[in-house]
PDB file of C-alpha atoms in Angstrom:
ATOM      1  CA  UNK A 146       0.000   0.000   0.000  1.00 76.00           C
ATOM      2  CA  UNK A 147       1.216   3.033  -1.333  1.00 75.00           C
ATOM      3  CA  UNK A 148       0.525   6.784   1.137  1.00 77.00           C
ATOM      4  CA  UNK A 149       0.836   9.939  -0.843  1.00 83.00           C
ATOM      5  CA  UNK A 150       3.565   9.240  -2.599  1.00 79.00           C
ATOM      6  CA  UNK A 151       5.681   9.148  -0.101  1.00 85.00           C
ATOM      7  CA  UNK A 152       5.078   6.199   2.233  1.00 86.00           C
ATOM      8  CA  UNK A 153       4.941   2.615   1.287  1.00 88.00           C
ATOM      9  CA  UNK A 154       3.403  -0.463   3.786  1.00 91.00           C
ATOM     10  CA  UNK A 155       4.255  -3.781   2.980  1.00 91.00           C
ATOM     11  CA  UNK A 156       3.704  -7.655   4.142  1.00 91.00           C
ATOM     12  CA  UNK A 157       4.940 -10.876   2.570  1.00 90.00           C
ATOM     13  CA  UNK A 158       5.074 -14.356   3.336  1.00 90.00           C
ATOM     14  CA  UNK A 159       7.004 -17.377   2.284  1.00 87.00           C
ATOM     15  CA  UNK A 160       5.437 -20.938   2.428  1.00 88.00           C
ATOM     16  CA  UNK A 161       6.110 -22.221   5.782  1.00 82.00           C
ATOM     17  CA  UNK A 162       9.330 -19.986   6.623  1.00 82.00           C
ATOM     18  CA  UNK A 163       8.325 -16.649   7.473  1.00 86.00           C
ATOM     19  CA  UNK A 164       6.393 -13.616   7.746  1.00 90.00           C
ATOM     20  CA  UNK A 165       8.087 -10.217   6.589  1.00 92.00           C
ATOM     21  CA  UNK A 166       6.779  -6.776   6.840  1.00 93.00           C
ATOM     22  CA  UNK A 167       8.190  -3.133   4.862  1.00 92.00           C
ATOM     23  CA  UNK A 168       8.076   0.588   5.836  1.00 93.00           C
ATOM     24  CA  UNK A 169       9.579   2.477   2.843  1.00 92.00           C
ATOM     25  CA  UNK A 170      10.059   6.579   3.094  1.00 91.00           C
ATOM     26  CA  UNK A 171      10.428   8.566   0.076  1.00 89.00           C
ATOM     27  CA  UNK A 172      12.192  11.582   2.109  1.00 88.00           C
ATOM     28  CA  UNK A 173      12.828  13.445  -1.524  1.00 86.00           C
ATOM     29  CA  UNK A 174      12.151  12.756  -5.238  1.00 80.00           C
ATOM     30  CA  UNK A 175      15.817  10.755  -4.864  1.00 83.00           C
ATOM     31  CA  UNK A 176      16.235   9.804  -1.498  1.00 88.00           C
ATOM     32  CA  UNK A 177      14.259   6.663   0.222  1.00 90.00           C
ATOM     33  CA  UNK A 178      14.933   4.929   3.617  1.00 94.00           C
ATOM     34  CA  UNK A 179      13.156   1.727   3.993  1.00 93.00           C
ATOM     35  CA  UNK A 180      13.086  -1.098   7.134  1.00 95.00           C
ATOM     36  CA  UNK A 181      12.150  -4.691   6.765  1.00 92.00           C
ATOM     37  CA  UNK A 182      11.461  -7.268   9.344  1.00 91.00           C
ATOM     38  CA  UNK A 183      11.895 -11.012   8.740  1.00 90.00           C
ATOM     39  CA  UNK A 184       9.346 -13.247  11.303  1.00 88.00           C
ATOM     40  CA  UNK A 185      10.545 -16.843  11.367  1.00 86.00           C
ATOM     41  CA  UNK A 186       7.873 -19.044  11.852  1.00 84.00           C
ATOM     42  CA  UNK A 187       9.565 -21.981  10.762  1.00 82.00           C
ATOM     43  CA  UNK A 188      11.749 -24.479  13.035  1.00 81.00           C
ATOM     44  CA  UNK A 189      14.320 -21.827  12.609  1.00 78.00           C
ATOM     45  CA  UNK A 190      12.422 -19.678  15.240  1.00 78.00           C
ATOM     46  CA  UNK A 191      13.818 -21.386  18.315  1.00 82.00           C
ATOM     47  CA  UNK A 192      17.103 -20.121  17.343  1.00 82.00           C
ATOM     48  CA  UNK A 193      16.653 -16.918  15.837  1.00 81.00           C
ATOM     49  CA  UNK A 194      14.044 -14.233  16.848  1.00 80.00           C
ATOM     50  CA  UNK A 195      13.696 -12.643  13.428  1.00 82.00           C
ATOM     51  CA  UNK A 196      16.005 -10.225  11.759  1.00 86.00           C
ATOM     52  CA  UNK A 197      15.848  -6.474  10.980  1.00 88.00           C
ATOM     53  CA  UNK A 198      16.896  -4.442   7.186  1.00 90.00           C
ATOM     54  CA  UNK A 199      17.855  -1.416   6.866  1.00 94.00           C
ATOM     55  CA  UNK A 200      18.151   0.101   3.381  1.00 92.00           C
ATOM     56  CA  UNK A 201      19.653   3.706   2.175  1.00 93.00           C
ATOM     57  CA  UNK A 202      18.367   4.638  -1.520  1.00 89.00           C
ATOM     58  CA  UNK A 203      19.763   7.308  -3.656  1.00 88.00           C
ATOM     59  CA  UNK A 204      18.163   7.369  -7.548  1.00 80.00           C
ATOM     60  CA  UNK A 205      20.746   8.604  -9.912  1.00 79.00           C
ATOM     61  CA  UNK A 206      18.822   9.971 -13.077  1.00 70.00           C
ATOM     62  CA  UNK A 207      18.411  12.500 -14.951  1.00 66.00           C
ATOM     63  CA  UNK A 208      15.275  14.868 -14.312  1.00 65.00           C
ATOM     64  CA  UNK A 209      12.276  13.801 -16.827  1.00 60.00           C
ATOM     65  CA  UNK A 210       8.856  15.300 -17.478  1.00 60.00           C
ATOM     66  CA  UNK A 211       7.583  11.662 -17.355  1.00 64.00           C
ATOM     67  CA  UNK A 212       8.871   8.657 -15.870  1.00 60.00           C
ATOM     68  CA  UNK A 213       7.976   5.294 -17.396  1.00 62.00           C
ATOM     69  CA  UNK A 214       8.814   3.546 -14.525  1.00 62.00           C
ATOM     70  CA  UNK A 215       6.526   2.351 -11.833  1.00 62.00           C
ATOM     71  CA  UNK A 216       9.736   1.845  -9.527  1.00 62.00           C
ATOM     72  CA  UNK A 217       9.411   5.880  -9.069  1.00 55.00           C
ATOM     73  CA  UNK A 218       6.147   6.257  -8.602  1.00 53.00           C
TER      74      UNK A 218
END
């Protein structure tokens, strides 16, 4: 799910293994931070509680009246 252009909600899952969830922030036109988390729900989760992303985006392109891309919105 996609906020004004500027925040982006996300949940996955993967057969049997875990359950993930996404916060993306577009903090300018060409700078997004985003966090993950990873949920194991498999036998995995007696050893390991989950696991967290962190992801730094800079978008190196040239200024267009239109972009074709989804990726930007």
């Amino acid at each position: 799910m996609v906020f004004f252009k500027k925040l982006l909600f996300g949940v996955t899952y993967r057969l049997g293994d875990s359950v993930d969830a996404l916060v993306r922030w577009r903090i300018t036109q060409r700078f997004q931070l985003a966090l993950a988390y990873d949920f194991s729900i498999s036998q995995l989760q007696r050893f390991n509680a989950g696991s967290v992303e962190a992801m730094l985006q800079y978008n190196f392109y040239k200024k267009m009246d239109k972009v074709h891309n989804p990726r930007f919105f």
